[in-house]
Backbone as a printed PyTorch tensor [residue, N CA C, xyz], in Angstrom:
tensor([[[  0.8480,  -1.1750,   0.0000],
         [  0.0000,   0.0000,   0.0000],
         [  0.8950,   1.2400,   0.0000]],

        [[  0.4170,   2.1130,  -0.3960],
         [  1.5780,   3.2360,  -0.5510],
         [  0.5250,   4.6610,  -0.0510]],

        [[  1.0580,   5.1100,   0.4900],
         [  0.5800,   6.0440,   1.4630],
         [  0.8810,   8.1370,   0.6280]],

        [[  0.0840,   8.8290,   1.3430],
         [  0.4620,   9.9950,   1.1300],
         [  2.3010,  10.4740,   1.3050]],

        [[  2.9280,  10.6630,  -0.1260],
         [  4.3450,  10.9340,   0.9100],
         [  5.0050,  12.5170,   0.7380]],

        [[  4.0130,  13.5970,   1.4250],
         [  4.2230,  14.6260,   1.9580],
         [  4.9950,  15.1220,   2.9040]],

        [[  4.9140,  14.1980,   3.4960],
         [  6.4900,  14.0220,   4.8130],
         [  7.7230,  14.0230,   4.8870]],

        [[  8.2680,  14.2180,   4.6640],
         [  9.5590,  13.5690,   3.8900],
         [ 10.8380,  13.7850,   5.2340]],

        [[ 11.8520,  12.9830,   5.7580],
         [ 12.5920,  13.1100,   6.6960],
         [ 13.3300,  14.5370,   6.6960]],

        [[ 13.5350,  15.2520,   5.2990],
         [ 14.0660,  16.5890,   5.4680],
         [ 13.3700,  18.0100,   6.1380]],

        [[ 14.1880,  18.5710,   6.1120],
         [ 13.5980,  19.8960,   6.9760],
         [ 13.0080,  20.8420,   6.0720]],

        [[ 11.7690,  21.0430,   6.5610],
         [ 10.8660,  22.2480,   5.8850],
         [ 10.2370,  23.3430,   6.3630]],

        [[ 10.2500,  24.5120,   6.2330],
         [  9.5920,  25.3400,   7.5340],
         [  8.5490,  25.5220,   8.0160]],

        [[  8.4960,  25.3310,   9.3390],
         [  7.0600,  25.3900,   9.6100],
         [  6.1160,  26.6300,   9.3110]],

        [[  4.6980,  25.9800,   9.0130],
         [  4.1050,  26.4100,   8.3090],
         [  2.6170,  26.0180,   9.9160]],

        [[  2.6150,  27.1670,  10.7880],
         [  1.1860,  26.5820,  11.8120],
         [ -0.3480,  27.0290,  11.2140]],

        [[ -0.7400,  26.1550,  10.8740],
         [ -2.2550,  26.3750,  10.4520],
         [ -2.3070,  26.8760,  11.5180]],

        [[ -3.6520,  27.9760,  11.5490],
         [ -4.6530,  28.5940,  12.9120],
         [ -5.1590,  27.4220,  13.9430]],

        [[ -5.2310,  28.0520,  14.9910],
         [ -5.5200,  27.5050,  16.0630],
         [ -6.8030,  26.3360,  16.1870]],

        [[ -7.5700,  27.1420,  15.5270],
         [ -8.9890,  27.1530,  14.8860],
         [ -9.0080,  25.4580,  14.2690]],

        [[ -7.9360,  25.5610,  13.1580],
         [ -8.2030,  24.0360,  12.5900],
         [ -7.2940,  23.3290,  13.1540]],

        [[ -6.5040,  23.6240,  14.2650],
         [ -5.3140,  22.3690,  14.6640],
         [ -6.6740,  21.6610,  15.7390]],

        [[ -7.5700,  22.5270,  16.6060],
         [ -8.2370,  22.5580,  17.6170],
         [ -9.5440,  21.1290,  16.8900]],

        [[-10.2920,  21.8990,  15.6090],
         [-11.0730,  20.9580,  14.4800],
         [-10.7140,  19.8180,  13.9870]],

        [[ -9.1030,  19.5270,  14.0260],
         [ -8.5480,  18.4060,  13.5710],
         [ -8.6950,  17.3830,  14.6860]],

        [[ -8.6080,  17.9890,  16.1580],
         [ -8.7670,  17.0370,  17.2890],
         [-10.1860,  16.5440,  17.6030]],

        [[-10.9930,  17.0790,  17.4000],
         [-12.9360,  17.2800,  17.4210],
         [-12.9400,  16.0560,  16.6830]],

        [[-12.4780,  16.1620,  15.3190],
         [-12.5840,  15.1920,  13.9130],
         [-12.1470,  13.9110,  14.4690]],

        [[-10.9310,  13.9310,  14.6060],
         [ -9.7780,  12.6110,  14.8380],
         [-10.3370,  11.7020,  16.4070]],

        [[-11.6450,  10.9890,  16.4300],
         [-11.7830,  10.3180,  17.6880],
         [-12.2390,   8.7630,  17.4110]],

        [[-11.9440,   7.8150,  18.3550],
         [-12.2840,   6.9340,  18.0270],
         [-13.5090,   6.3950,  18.5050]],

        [[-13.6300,   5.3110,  18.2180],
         [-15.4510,   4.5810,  18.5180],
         [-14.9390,   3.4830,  19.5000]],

        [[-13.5030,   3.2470,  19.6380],
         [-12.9290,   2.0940,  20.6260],
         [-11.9430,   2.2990,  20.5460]],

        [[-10.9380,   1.6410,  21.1720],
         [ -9.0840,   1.6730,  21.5180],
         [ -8.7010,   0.2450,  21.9190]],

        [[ -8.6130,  -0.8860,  21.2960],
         [ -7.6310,  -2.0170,  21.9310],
         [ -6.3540,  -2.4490,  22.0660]],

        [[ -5.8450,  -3.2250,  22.6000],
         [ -4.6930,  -3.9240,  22.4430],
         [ -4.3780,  -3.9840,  20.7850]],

        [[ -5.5490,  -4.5480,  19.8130],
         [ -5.3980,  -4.8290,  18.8610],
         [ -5.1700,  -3.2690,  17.4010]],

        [[ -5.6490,  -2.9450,  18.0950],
         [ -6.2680,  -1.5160,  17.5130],
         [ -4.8550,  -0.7180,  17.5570]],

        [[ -4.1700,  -0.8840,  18.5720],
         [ -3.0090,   0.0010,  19.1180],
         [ -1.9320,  -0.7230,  18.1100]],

        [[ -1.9740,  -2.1040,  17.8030],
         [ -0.8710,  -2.7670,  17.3700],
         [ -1.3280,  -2.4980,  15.3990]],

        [[ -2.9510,  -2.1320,  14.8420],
         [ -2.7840,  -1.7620,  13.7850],
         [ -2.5510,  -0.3330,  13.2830]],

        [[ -2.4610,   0.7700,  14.4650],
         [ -2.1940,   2.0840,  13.8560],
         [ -0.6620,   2.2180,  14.2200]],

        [[ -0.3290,   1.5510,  14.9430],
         [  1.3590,   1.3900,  15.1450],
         [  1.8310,   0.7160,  14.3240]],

        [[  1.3500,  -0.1660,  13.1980],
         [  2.1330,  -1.5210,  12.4170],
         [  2.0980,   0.0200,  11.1580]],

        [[  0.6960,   0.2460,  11.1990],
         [  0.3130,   1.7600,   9.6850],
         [  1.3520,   2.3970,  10.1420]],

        [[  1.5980,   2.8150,  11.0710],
         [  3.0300,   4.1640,  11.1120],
         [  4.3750,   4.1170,  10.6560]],

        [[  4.0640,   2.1150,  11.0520],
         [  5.8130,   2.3060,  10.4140],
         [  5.8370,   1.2980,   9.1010]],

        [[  5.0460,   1.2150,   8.6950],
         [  4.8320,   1.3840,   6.9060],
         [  4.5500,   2.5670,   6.5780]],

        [[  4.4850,   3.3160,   6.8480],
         [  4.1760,   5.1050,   6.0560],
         [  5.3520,   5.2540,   6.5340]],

        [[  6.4680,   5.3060,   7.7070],
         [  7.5530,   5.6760,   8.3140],
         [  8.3330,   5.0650,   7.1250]],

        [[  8.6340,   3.5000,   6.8350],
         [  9.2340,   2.5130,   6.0120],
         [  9.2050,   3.5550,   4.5010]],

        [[  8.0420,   3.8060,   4.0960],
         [  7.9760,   4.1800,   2.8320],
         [  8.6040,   5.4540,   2.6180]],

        [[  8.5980,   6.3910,   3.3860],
         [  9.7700,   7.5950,   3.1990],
         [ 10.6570,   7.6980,   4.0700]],

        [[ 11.3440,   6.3660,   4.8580],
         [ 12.4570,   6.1360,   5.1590],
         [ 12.8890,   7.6280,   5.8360]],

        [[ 11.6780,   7.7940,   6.7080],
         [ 11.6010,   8.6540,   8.1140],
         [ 12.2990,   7.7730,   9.2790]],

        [[ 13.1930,   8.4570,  10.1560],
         [ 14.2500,   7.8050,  10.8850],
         [ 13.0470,   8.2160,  12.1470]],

        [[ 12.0590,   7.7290,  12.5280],
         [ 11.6610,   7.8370,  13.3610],
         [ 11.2310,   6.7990,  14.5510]],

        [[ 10.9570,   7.1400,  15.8790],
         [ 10.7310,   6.4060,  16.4870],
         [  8.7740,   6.4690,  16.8790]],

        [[  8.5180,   5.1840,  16.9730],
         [  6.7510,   5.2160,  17.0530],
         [  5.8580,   4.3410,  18.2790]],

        [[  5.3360,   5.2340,  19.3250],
         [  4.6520,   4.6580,  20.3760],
         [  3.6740,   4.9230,  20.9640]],

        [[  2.7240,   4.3190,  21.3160],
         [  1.2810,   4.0790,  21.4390],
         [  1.0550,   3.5530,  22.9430]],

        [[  0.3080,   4.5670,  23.9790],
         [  0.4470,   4.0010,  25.2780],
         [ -1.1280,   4.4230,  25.4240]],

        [[ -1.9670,   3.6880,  26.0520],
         [ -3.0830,   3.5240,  26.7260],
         [ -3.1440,   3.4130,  28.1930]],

        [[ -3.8280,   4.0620,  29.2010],
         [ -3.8550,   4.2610,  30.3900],
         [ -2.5320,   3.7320,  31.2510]],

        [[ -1.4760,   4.4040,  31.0110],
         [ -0.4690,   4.3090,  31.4420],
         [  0.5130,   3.1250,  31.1570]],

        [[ -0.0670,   2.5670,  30.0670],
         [  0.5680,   1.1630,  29.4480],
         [  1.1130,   1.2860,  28.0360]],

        [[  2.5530,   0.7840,  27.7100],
         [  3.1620,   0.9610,  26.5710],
         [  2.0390,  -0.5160,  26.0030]],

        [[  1.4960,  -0.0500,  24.7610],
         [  0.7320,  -0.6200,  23.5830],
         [  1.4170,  -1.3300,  22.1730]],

        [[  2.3240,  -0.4490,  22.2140],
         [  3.2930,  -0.7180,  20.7030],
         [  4.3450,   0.2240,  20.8710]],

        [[  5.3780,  -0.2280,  20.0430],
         [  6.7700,   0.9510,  20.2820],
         [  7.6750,   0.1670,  19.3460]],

        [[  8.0380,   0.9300,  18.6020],
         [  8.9590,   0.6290,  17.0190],
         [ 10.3580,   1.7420,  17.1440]],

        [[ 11.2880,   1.6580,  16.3900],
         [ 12.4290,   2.7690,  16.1390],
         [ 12.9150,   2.0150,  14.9740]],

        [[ 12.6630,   2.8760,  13.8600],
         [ 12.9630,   2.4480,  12.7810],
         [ 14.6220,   3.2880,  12.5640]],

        [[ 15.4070,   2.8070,  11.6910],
         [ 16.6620,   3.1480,  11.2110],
         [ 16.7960,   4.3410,  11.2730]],

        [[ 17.6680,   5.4880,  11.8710],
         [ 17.9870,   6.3810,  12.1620],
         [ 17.6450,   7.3280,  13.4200]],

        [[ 16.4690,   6.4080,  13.9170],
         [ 15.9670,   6.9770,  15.5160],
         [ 16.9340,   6.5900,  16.3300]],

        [[ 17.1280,   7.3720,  17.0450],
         [ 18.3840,   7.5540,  18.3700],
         [ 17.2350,   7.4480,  19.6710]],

        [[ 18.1940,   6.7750,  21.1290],
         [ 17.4500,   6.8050,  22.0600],
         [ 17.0160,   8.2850,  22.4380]],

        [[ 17.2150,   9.0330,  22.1520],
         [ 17.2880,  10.4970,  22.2320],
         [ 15.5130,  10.8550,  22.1570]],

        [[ 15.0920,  10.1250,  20.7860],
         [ 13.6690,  10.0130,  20.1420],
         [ 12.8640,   9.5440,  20.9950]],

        [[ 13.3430,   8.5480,  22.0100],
         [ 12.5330,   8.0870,  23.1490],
         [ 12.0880,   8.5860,  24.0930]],

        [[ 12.9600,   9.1050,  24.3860],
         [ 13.0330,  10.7390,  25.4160],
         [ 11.9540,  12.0210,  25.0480]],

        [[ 12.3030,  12.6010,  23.7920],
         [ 11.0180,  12.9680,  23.2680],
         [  9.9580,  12.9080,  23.3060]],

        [[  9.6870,  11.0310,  22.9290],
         [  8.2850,  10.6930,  23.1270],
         [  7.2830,  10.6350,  24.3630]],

        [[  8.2210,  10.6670,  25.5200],
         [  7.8140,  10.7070,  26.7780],
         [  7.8160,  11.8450,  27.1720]],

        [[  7.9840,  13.1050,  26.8240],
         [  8.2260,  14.1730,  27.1960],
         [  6.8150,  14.7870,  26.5250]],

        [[  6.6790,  14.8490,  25.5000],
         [  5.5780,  14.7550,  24.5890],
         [  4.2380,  14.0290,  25.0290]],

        [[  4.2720,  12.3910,  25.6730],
         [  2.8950,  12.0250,  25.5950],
         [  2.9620,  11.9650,  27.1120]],

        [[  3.6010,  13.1980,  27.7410],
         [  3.2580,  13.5540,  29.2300],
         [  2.3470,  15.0050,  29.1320]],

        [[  3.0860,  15.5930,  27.9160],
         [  1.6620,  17.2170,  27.6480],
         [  0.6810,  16.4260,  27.1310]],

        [[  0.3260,  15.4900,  26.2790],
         [ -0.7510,  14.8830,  26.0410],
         [ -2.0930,  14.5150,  27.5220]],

        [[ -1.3920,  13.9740,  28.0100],
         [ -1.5470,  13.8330,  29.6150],
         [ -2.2950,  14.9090,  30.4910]],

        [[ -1.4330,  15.7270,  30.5210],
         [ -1.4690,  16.4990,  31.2320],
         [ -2.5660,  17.4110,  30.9280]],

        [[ -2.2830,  17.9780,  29.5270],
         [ -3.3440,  18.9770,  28.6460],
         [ -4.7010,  18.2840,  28.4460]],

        [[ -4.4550,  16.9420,  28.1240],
         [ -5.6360,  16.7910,  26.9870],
         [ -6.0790,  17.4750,  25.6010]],

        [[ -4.8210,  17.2510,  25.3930],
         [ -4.5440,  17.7970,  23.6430],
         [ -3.1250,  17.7800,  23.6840]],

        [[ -3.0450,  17.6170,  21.6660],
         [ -1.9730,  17.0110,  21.2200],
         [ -1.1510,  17.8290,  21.3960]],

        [[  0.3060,  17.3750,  21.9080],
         [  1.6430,  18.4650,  22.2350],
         [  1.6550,  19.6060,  21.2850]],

        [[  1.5240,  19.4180,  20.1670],
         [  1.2980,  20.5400,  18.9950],
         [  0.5580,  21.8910,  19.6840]],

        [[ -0.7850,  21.3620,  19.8110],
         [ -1.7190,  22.4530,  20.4060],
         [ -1.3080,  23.2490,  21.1490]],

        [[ -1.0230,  22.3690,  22.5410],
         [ -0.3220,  22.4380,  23.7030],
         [  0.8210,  24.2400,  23.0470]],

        [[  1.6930,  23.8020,  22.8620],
         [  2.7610,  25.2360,  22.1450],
         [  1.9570,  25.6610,  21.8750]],

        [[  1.5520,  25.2890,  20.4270],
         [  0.7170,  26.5270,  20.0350],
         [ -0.1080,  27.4050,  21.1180]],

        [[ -1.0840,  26.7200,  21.7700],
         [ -1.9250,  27.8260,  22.2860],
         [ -0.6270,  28.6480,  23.2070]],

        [[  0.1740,  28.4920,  24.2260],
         [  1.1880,  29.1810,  24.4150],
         [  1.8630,  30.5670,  23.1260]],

        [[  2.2660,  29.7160,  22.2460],
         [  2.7490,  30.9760,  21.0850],
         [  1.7460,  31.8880,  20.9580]],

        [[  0.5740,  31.4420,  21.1950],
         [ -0.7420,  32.4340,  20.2730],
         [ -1.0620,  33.2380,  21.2180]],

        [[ -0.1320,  33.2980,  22.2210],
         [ -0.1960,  34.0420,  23.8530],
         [  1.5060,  34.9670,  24.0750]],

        [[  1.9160,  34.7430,  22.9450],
         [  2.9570,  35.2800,  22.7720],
         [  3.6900,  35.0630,  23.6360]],

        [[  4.0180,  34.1650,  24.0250],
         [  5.0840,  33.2900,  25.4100],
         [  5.5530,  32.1290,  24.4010]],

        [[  5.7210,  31.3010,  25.1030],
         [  6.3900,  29.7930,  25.0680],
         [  5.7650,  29.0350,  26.4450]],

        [[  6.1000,  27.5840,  25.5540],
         [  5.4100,  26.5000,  26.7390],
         [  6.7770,  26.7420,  27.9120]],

        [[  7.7190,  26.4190,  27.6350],
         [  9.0800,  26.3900,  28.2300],
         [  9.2660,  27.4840,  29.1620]],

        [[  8.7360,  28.4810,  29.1710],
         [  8.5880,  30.0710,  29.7130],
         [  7.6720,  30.1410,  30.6170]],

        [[  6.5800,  29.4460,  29.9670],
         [  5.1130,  30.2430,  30.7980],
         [  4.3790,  28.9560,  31.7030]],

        [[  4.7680,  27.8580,  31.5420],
         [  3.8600,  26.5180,  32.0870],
         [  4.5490,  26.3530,  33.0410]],

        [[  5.8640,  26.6230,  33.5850],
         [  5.8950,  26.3410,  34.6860],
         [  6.8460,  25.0270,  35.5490]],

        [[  6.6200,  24.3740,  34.3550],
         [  7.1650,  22.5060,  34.0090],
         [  8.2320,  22.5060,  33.5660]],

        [[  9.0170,  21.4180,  33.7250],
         [ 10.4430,  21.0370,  34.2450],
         [ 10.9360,  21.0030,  32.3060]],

        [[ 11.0600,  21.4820,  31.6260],
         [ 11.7650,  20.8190,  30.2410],
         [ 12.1910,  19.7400,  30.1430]],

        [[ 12.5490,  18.7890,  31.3670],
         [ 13.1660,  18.1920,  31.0380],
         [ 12.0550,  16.5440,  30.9380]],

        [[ 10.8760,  17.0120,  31.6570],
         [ 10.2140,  16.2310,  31.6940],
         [  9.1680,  16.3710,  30.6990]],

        [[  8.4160,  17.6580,  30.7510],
         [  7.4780,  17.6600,  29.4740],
         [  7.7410,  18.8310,  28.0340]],

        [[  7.8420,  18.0720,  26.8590],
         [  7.7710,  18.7870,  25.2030],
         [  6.6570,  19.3330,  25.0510]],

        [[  6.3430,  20.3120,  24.6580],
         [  5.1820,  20.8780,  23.9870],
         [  5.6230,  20.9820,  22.5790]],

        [[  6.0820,  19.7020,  22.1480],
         [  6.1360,  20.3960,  20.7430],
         [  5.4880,  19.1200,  19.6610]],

        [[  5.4210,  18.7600,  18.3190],
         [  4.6020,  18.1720,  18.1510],
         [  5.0790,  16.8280,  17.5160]],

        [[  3.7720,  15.9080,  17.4700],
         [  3.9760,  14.7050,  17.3900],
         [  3.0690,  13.3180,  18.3810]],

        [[  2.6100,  14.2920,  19.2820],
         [  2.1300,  12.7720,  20.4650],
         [  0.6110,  13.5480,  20.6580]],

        [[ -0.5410,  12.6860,  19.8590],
         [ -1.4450,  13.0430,  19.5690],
         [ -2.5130,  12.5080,  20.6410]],

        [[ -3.2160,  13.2170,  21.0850],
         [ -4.4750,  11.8040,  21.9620],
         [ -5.5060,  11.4240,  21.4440]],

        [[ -5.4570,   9.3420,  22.3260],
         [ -6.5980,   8.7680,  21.8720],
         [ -7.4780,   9.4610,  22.2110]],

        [[ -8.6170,   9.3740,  21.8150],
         [ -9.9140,  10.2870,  22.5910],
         [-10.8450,   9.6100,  22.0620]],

        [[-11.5310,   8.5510,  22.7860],
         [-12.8420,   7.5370,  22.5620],
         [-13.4360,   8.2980,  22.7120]],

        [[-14.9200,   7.9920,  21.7290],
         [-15.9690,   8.8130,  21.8300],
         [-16.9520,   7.9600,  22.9200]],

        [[-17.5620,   9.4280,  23.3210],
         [-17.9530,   8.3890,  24.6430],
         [-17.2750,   8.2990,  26.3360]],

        [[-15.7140,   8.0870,  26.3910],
         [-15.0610,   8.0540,  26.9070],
         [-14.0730,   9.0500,  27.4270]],

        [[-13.3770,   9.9380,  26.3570],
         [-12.6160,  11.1820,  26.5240],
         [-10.8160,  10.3600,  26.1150]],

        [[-10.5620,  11.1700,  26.5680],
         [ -8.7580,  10.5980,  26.3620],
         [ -8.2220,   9.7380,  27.0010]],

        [[ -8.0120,   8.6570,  26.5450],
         [ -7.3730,   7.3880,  27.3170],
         [ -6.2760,   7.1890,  27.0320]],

        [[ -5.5290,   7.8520,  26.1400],
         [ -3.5700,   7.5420,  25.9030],
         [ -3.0710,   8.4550,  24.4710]],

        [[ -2.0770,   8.3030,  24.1840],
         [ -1.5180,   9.2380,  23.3260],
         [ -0.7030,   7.8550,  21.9220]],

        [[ -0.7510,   8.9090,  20.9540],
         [  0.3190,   8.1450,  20.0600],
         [  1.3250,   9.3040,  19.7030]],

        [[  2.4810,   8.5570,  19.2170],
         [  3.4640,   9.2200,  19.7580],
         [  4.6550,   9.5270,  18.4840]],

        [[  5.0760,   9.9950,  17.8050],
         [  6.0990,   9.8720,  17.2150],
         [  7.4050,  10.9820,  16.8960]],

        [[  8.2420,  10.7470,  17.1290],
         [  9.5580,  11.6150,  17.1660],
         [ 10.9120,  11.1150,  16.1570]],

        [[ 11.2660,  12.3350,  15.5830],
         [ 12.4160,  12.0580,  14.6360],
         [ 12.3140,  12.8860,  13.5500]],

        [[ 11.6080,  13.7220,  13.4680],
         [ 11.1450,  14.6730,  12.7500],
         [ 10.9750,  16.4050,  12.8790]],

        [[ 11.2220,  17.0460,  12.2580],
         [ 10.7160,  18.6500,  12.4770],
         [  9.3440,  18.4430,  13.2110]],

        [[  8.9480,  19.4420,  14.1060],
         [  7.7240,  18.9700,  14.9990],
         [  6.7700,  19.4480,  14.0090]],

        [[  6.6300,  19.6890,  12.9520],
         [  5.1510,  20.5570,  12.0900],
         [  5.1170,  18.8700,  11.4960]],

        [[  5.7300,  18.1210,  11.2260],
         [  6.2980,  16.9210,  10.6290],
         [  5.8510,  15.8130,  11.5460]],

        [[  6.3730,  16.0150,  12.7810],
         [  5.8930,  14.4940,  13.9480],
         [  4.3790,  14.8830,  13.7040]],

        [[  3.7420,  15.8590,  14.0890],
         [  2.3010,  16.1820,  14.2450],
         [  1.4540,  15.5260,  12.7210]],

        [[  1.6990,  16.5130,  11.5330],
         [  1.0580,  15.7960,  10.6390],
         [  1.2890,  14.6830,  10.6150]],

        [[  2.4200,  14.0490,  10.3270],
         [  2.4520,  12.4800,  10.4630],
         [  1.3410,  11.2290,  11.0280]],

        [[  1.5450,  11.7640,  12.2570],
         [  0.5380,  11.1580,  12.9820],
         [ -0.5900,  11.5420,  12.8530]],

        [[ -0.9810,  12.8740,  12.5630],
         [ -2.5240,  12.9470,  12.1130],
         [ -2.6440,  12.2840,  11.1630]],

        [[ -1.7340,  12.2850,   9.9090],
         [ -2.2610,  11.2540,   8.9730],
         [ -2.7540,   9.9790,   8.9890]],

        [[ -1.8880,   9.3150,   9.7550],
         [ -2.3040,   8.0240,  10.2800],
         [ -2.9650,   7.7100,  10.7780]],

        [[ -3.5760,   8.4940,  11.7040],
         [ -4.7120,   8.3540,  12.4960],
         [ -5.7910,   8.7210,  11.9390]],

        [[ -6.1790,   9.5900,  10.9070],
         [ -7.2860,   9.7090,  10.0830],
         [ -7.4580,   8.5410,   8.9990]],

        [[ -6.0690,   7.8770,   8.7190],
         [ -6.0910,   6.1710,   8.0420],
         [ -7.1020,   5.7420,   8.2580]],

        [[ -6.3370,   5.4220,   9.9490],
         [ -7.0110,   4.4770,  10.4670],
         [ -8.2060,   4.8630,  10.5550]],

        [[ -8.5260,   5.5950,  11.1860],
         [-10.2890,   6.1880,  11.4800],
         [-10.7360,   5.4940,  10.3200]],

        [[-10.6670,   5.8850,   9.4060],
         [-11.5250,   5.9220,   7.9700],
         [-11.4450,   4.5370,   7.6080]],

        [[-11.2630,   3.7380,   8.2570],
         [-10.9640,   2.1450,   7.9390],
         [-12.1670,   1.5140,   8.9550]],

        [[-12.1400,   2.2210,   9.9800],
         [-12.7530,   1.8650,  11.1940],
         [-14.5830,   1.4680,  11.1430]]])
């Protein structure tokens, strides 16, 4: 299967859509359930879309405090791991995707790093670690991916996750 390949491992400048549709993209992107099984097919989709533009990234999927799936494809450093936990702790914390998270900070003319208060070393506001959000239910875990420009981890994973949705 060959996937959208808009992504590409090189650097491009970010480009932040309005608040407005990063906020609409999260409304959109929810699921109808979350399993064991479910976690292991939008994590297997990531790193076949990862595989296909030979994105050096690392990819992980945790549900109520439980690692679900977790991949590091060729060129992810433990470094990427670090990231991801740093990342699907603002997921956590916020209830919205690390992306947002900054953003609404920038759109306040601060920084997350400045104005939240929180240790850097523990939580990223930057993007890539998106939340599950059962409908019905609310946010039960994050997916996660790092190795990329953050305008890059974020779409990524939205892509995939609108895959999957649309399969669902």
């Amino acid at each position: 299967m060959t996937h959208n390949t808009g992504i590409t491992p090189k650097f491009h400048p970010e480009i932040t859509p309005p608040l407005e549709e990063l906020e609409a993209q999260e409304r959109r992107l929810v699921f109808r359930r979350f399993t064991h099984d479910d976690a292991w097919a939008l994590g297997s989709l990531l790193v076949e879309m990862a595989r296909e533009r030979q994105a050096p990234v690392a990819v992980d999927i945790h549900r109520a405090g439980q690692q679900l799936f977790h991949a590091a494809l060729p060129g992810s450093t433990p470094d990427n791991d670090a990231w991801i936990a740093r990342k699907r702790r603002v997921v956590e914390r916020y209830g919205a995707s690390s992306y947002i998270v900054g953003a609404r900070f920038r759109a306040k003319g601060t920084s997350f790093e400045e104005s939240s208060r929180l240790d850097p070393d523990t939580y990223a506001a930057h993007g890539g670690s998106f939340p599950i959000n059962v409908e019905g239910v609310g946010i039960i875990g994050a997916v996660t991916v790092s190795g990329l420009p953050q305008w890059e981890d974020h779409r990524f994973v939205v892509e995939a996750v609108g895959e999957f949705l649309s399969k669902e």
